[in-house]
XYZ file of C-alpha atoms in Angstrom:
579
model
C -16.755 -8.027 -28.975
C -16.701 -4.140 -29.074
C -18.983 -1.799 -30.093
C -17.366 1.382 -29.544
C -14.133 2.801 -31.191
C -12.690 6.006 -30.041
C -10.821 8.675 -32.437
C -8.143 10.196 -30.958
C -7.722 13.787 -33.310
C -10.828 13.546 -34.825
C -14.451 12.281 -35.057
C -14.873 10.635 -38.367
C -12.381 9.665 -41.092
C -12.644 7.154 -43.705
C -10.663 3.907 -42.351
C -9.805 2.553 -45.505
C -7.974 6.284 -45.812
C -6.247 5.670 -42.412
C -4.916 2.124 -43.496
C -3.951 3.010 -47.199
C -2.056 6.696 -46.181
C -0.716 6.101 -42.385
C 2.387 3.656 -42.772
C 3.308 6.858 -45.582
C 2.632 9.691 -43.228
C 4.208 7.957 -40.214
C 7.450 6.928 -42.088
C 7.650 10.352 -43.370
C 7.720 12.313 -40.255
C 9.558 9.769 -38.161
C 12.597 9.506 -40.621
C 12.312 13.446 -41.448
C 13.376 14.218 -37.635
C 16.161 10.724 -37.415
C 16.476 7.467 -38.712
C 17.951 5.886 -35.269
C 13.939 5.123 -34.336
C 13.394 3.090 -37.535
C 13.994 -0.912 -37.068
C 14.508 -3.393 -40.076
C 11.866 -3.709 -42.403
C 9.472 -6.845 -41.700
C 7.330 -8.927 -43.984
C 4.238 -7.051 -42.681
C 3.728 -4.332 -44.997
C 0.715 -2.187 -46.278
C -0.009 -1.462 -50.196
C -0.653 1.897 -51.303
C -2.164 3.241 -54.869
C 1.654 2.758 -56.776
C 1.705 -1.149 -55.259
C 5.181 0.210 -54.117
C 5.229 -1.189 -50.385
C 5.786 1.091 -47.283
C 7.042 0.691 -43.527
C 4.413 -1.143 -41.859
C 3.163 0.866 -38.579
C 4.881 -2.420 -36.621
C 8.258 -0.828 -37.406
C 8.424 2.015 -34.931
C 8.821 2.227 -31.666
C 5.883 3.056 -29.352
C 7.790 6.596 -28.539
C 8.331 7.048 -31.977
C 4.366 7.523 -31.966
C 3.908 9.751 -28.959
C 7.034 11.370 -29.437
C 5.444 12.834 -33.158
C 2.004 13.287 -31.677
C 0.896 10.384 -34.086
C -2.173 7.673 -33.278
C -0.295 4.298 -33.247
C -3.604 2.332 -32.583
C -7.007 4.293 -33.341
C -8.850 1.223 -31.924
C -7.249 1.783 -28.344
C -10.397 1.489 -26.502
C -10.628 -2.452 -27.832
C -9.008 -4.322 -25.137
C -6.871 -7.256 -26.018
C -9.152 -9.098 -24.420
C -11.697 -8.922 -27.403
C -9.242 -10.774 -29.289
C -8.878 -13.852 -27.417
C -10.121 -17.255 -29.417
C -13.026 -18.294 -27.683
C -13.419 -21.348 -29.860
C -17.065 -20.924 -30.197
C -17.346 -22.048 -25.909
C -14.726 -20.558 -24.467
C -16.675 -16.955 -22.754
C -14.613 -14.456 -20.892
C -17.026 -11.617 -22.920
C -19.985 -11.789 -20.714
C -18.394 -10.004 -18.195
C -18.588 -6.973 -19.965
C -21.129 -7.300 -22.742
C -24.722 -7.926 -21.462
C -28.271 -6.176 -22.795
C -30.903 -5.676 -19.432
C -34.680 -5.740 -19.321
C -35.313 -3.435 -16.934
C -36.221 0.003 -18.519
C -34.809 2.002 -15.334
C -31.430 0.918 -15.689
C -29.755 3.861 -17.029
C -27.198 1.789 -19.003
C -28.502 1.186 -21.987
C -26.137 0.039 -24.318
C -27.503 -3.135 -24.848
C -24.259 -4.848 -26.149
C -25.030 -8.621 -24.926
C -25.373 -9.176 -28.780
C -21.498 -8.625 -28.588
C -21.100 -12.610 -27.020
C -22.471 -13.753 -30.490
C -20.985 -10.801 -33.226
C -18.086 -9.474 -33.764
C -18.586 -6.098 -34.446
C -15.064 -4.598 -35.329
C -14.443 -1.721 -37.337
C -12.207 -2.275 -40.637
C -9.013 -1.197 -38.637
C -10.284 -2.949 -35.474
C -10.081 -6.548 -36.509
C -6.831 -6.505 -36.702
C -5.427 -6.835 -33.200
C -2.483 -4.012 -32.102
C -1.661 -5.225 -29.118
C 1.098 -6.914 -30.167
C 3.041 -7.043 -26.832
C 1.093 -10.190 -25.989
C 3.163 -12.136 -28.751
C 6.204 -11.229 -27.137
C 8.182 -13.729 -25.268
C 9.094 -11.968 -21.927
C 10.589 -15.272 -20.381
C 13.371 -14.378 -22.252
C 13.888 -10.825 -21.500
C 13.490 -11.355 -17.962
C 16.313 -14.170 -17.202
C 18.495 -11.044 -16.445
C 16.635 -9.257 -14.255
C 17.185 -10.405 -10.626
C 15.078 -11.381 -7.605
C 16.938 -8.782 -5.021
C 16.510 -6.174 -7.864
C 12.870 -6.323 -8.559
C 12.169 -7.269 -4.806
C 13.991 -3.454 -4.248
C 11.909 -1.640 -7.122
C 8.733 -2.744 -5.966
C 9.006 -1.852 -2.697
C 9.925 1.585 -3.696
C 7.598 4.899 -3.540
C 6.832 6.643 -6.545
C 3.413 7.839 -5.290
C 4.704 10.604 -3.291
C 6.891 12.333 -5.464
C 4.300 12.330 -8.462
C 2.086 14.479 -5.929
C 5.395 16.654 -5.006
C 5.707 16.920 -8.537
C 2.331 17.875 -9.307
C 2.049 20.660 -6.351
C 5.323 22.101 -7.302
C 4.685 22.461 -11.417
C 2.311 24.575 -13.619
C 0.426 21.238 -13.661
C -3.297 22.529 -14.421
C -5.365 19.690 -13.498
C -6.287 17.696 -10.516
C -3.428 16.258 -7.346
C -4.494 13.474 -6.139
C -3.260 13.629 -3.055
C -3.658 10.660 -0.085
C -1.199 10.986 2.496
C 0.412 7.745 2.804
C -0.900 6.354 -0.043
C 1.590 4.014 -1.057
C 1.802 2.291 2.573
C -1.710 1.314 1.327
C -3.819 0.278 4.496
C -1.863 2.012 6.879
C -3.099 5.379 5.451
C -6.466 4.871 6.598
C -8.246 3.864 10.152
C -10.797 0.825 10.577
C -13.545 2.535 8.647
C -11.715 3.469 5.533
C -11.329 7.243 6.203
C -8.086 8.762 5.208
C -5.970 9.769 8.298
C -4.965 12.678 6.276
C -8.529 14.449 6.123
C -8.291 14.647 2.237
C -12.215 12.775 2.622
C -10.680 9.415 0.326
C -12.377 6.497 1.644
C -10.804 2.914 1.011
C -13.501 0.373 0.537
C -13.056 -3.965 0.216
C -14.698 -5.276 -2.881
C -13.987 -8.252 -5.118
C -12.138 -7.885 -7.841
C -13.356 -7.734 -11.327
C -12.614 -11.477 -13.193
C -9.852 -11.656 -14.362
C -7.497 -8.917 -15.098
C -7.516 -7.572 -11.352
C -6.609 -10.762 -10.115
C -3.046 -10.987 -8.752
C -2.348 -13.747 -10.546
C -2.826 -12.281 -13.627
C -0.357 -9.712 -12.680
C -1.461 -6.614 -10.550
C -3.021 -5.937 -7.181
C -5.102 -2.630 -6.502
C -6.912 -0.229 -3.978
C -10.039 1.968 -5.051
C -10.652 4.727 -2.713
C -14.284 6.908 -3.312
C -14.359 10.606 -2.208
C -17.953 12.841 -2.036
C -18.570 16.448 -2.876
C -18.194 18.336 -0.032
C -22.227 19.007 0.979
C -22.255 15.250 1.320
C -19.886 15.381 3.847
C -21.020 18.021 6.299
C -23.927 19.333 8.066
C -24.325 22.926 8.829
C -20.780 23.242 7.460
C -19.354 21.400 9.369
C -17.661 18.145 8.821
C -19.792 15.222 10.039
C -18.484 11.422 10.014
C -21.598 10.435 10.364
C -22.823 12.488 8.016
C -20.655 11.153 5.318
C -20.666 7.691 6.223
C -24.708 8.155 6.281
C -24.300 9.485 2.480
C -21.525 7.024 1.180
C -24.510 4.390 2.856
C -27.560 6.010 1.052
C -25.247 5.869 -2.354
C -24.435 2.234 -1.947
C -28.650 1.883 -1.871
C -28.539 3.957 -4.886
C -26.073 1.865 -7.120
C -27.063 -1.691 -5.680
C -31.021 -1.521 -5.893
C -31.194 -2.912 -2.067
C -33.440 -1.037 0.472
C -31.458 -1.306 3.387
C -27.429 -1.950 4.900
C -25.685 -1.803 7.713
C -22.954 1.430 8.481
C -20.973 1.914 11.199
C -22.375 3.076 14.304
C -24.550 6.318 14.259
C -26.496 8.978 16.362
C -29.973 9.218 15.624
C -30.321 11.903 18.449
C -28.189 13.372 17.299
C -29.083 13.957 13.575
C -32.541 14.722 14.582
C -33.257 11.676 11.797
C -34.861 8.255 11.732
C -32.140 6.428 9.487
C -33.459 3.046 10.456
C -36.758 3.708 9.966
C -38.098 1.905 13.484
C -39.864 4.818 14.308
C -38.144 6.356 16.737
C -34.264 8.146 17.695
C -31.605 5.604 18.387
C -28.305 6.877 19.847
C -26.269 3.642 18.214
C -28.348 2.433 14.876
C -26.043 0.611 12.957
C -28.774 -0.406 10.236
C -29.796 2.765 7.815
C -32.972 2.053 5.072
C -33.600 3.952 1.190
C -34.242 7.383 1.734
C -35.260 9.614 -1.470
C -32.479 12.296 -0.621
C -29.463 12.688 0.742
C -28.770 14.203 4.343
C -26.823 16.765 6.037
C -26.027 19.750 3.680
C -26.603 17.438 0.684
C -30.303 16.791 1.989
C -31.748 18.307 -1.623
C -30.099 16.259 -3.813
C -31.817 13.194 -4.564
C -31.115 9.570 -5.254
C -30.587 8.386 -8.131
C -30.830 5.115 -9.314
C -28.179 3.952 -10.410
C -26.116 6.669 -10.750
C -23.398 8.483 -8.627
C -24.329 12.309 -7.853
C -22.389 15.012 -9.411
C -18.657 15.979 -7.285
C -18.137 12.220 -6.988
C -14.418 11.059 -7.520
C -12.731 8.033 -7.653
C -8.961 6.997 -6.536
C -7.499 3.793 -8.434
C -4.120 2.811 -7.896
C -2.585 -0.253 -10.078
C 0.624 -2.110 -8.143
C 2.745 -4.435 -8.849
C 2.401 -8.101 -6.929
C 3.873 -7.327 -3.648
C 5.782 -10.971 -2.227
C 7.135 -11.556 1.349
C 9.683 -14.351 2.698
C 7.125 -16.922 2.264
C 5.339 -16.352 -0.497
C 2.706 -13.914 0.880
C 0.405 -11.277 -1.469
C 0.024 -7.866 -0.883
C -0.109 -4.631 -2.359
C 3.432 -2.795 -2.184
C 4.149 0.597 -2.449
C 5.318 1.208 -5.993
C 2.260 1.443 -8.653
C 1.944 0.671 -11.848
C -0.692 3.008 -12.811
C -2.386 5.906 -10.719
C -6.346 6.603 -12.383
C -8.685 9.328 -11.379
C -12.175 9.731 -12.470
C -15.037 11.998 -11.310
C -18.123 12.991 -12.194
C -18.164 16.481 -13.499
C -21.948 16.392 -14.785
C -24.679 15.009 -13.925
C -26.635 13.692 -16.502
C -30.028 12.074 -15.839
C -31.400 8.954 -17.273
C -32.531 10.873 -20.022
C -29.766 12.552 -21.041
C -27.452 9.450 -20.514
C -30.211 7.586 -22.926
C -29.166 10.592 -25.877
C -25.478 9.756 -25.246
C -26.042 6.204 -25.647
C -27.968 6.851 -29.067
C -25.260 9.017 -30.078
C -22.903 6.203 -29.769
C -25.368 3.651 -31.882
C -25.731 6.339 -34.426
C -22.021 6.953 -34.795
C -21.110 3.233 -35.156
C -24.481 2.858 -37.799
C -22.906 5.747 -40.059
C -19.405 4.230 -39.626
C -18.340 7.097 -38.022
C -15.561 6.648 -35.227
C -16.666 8.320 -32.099
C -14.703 10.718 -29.892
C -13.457 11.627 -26.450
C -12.967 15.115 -25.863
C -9.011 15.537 -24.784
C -8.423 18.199 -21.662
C -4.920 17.423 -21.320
C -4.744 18.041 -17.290
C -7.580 18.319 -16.574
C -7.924 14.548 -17.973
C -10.666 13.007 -21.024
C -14.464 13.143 -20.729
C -16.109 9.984 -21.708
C -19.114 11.658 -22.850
C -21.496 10.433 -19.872
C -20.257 12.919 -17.322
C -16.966 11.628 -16.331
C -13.638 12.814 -16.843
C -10.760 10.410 -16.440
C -7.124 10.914 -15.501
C -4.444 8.416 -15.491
C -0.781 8.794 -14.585
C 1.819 5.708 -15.783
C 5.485 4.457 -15.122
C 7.646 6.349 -17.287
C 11.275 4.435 -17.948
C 12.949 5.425 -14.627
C 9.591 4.239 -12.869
C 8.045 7.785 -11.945
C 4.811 8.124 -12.650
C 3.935 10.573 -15.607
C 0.984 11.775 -17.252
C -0.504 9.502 -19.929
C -0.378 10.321 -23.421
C -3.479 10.671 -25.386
C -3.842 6.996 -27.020
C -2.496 5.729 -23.602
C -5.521 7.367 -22.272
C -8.249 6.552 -24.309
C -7.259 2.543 -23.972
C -9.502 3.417 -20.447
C -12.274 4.412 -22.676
C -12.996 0.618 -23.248
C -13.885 0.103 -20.373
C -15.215 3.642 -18.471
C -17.324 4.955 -21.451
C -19.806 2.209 -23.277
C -19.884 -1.462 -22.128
C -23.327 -3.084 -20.950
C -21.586 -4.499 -17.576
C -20.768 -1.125 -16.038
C -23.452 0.516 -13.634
C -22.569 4.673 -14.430
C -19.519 3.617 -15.826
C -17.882 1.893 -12.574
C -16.859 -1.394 -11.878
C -15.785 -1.469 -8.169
C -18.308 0.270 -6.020
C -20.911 -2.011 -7.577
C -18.861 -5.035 -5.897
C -18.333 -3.098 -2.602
C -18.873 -5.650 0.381
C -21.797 -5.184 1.451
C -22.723 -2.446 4.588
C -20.194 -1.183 7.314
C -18.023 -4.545 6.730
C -16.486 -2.832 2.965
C -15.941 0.226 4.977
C -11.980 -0.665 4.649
C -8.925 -0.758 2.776
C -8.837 -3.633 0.134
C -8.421 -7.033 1.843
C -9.107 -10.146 -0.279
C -8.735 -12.530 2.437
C -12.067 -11.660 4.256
C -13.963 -12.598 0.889
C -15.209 -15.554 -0.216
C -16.369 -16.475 -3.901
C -20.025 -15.156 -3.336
C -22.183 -15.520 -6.220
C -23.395 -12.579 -8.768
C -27.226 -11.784 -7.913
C -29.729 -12.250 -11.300
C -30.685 -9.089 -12.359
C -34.318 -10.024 -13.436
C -35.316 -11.065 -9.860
C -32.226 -9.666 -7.493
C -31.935 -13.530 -6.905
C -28.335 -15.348 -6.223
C -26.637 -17.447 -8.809
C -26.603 -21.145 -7.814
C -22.855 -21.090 -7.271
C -19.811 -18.563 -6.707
C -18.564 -15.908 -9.327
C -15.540 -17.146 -9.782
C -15.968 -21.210 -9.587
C -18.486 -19.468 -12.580
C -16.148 -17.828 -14.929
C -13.513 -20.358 -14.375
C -15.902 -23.054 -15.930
C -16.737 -20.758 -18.490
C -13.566 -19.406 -19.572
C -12.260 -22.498 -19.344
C -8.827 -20.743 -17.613
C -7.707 -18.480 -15.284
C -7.342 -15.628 -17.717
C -9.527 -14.402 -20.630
C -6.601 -15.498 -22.509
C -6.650 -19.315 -20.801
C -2.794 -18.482 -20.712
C -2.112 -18.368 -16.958
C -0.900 -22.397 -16.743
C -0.249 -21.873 -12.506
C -3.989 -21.030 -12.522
C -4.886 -24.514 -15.118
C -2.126 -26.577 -12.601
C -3.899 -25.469 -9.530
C -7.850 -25.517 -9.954
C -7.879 -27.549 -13.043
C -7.986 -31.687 -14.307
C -8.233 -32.912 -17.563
C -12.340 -32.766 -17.124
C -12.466 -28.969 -16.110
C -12.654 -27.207 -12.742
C -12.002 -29.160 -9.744
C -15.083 -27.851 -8.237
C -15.004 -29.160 -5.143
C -11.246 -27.977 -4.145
C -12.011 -24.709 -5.365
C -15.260 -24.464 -3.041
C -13.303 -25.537 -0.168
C -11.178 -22.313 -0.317
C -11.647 -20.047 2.610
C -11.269 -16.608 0.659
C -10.821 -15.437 -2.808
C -7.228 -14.660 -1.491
C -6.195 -18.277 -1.620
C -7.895 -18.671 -5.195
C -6.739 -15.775 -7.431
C -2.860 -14.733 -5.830
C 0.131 -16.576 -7.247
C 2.870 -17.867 -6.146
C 6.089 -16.425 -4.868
C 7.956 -17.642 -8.423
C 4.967 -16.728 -10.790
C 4.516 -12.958 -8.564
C 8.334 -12.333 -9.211
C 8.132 -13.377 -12.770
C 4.924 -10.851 -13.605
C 6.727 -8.054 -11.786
C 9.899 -8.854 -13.945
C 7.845 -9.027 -16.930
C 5.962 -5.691 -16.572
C 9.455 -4.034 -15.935
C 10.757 -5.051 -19.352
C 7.348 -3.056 -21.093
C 8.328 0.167 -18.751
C 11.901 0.222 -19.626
C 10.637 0.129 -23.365
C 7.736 2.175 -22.941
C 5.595 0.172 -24.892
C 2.015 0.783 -23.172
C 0.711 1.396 -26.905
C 1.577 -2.126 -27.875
C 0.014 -3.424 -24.602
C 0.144 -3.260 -20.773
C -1.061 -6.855 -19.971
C 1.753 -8.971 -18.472
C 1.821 -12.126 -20.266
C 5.333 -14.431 -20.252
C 4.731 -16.197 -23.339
C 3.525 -15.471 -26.308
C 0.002 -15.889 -26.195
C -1.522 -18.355 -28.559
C -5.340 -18.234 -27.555
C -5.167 -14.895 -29.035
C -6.103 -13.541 -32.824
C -3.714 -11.539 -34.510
C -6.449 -10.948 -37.296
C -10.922 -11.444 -36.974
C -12.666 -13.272 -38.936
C -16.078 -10.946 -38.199
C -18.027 -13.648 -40.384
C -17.667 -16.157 -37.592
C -19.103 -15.669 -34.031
C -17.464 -15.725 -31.109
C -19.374 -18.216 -29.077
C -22.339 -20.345 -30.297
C -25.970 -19.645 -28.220
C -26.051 -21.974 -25.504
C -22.242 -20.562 -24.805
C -23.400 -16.956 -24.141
C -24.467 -16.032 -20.606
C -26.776 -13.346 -18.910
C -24.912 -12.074 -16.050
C -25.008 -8.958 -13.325
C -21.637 -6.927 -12.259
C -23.532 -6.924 -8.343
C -23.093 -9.468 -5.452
C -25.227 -11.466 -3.165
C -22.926 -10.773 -0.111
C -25.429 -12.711 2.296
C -23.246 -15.796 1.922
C -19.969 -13.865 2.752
C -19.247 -13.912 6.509
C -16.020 -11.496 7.555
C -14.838 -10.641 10.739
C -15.107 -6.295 10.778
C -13.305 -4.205 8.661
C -9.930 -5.554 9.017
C -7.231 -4.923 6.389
C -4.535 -7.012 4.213
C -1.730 -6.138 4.018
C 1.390 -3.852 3.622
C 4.414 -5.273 4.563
């Protein structure tokens, strides 16, 4: 159910080379430099040319591979997600594999074929994620309550950026004052109190990964370049909030929003387009630039303009006294991406060809590696992500780490210029605000061929269709919950007040996750998979069989990453949550 593969070293090898020669080379250099990192030999073994059998890859440790600079897993960019059985019905792939009519869209990768082939490369049907077979139940029994309560609610944020400013680090600090106290680091609008320009914006999260239940909460913060944010100069909040406005036109194809309350006198501009200068419009309409000192750069559809960053942070499942969600202030993950170039529709459209040509020739392609200063995906963007390392500070990711967030921020047909979250912004001055799931309700996906709802909510959707509460239909708090023995209970799940109440866990099942995703930091495992499962999964292949498809016809589904929001009704830009 992926198209693209990324090399890690280089940009086309023979894979039948890789499988034949790499348990040889690996075993070689690992046991050259100490034998303390092999473990017992296992059943799983490759042949080479003599038939004399050699240390399978599964032997090593995942340090043992970024310790010797070796690729563990040159399919990284495959999720594990692309593994799960589907049973011919069972879809969690629409979500990120769709093809488009319209001929302005600038993503053109067309991969809704992906629902009904797999197309794997030789080393990519075999599935290296192999932490999702591990049984973390057991490794967690003694790992207490008052411990991970303590770890989680511990900062590791700040001293990465203390870190950072105080190093020869090369590349980018992404520095947020106050970061990790999540909402408390910005006021009502989603500016950062710190005047670093990060703005925190409420969207819906992604099905199903994002969904605390599965295992993580998050925050995405956006940031402009700096003629978006000023006029004459000089900073302008309404200025920037005009801009950050005008680019939520630009990525959602609507005409008009709502923003937070603005001087037309003052900006000597008609935003509302009423015909005349309001001193409080709160309404602004599609405009074919920009304003301020950004006034002759143009909209785009579709696409983000150059100098445009974004701020991802990945937590753990915060838990209070009784059982409440939030984000806390220790993260999981810390990802930067921004857009370095950019590309017009027309170049984008020779990027996408490049990647259809590479997979035709059976060529792997490649992301360029620029060690601090992060990887470019090839469309413009260069990506950044800092992980736990075993004492739980955040480190820079190594290169296969790293290109595991090619997957998803390089070539899938979901992603509109290579983003997920802005595209699910709440609509108008409401999302103007850090993350807070319980003003959301399930609103449904709009139809991309007419802008046109769905007949029912996203999520009510893809649980019906997945048939779970995971891709992996593993999550059984989720199938307890929401679930009889005829499918969704529809009506209970429509009679939820917010998405909050739908997708966070319990107190037990939050603790549990958290415990779990401890065990894969203390190992260091990331290569064999970050996804916190606490069984071994068993809706999930080990090895494709590419000559049967994943889902049968009337089982694939056309589907848009935006959001009618006209059926969501929230209260201002209030926040969740730190506790």
């Amino acid at each position: 159910m992926r198209l693209t593969n990324t090399a890690l070293r280089c940009s086309t090898y023979s894979t039948a080379l890789l499988t034949a020669l790499f348990s040889v080379l690996l075993f070689t250099s690992l046991t050259a430099c100490s034998e303390k990192s092999v473990s017992p030999a296992t059943s799983n073994t490759t042949q080479v040319n003599t038939a004399q059998k050699q240390p399978s890859k599964t032997e090593f440790l995942a340090q043992d591979y970024i310790d010797h600079n070796e690729v563990f897993n040159p399919e990284a960019p495959i999720p594990a997600q692309c593994y799960t059985k589907t049973e011919s019905k069972f879809n969690p792939c629409y979500v990120c594999h769709q093809t488009y009519s319209e001929s302005d869209r600038p993503n053109q990768m067309h991969d809704g074929f992906q629902q009904g082939s797999y197309a794997f490369s030789d080393v990519g049907v075999t599935n290296s994620w192999k932490n999702l077979f591990v049984n973390r139940e057991e490794k967690i029994k003694d790992i207490s309550d008052e411990f991970i309560l303590n770890y989680i609610q511990t900062d590791n944020y700040t001293p990465l950026i203390e870190k950072l400013k105080n190093s020869d680090w090369s590349g980018v600090v992404p520095e947020l004052k106050h970061l990790e106290k999540g909402a408390e680091a910005f006021d009502e609008y989603g500016l950062a109190k710190d005047g670093s320009l990060w703005v925190a914006f409420n969207y819906k999260p992604l099905p199903s990964t994002f969904w605390p239940t599965n295992g993580s909460t998050d925050d995405v913060m956006i940031k402009l370049a700096t003629p978006f944010t000023q006029r004459n100069g000089e900073f302008s909040r309404q200025v920037y909030f005009a801009n950050l406005a005008l680019l939520e036109l630009a990525i959602t194809g609507k005409q008009s929003t709502s923003l937070p309350p603005t001087n037309e006198i003052e900006l000597q501009l008609d935003l509302d387009n009423d015909g005349k200068l309001n001193s409080n419009t709160t309404t602004i309409t599609r405009r074919t630039h920009y304003i301020g000192d950004a006034h002759q750069t143009p909209l785009a559809h579709m696409l983000y303009p150059e100098g445009t960053a974004f701020l991802h942070s990945v937590r753990y499942v915060g838990v209070g006294e009784n059982g409440e969600i939030f984000n806390p202030p220790r993260m999981k993950e810390l990802r930067y991406m921004k857009k370095q170039t950019f590309l017009p529709t027309e170049r984008l459209s020779g990027s996408y060809y490049r990647e259809a040509k590479e997979k035709h020739f059976g060529n792997l392609p490649y992301s360029v590696d620029k060690q601090d200063k992060g990887m470019s995906n090839g469309f413009g963007w260069q990506v950044l992500g800092f992980i736990e390392d075993e004492q739980g500070n955040l480190r820079k990711q190594h290169s296969e780490e790293q290109a595991f967030c090619m997957g998803c921020h390089k070539t899938i047909g979901t992603t509109i210029d290579q983003t997920f979250a802005f595209p699910r912004k709440v609509a108008g001055a409401e999302g103007w605000g850090y993350i807070n799931l319980k003003t959301i309700k399930d609103v449904p996906n709009i139809r991309a061929s007419d802008l046109q709802p769905e007949e029912q909510g996203e999520y009510l959707t893809y649980l019906e269709r997945v048939g779970g509460g995971d891709e992996f239909r593993q999550n059984s708090e989720m199938l307890a919950r929401w679930f009889t023995s005829n499918g969704v209970n529809k009506a209970k799940v429509e009679s939820l007040e917010s998405i909050y109440d739908l997708i966070t866990p319990s107190k037990e099942r939050a603790l549990a996750l958290n415990k779990a995703y401890y065990t894969i930091v203390k190992e260091q495992s990331y290569l064999f998979g970050r996804d916190t499962v606490l069984l071994p999964a068993t809706n999930v292949y080990t090895e494709v069989d590419e000559s049967e498809p994943p889902l049968l016809p009337q089982h694939r589904h056309q589907w848009d990453i935006r959001l009618d929001w006209s059926a969501n009704s929230t209260t201002g830009p209030q926040s969740l949550v730190a506790q």
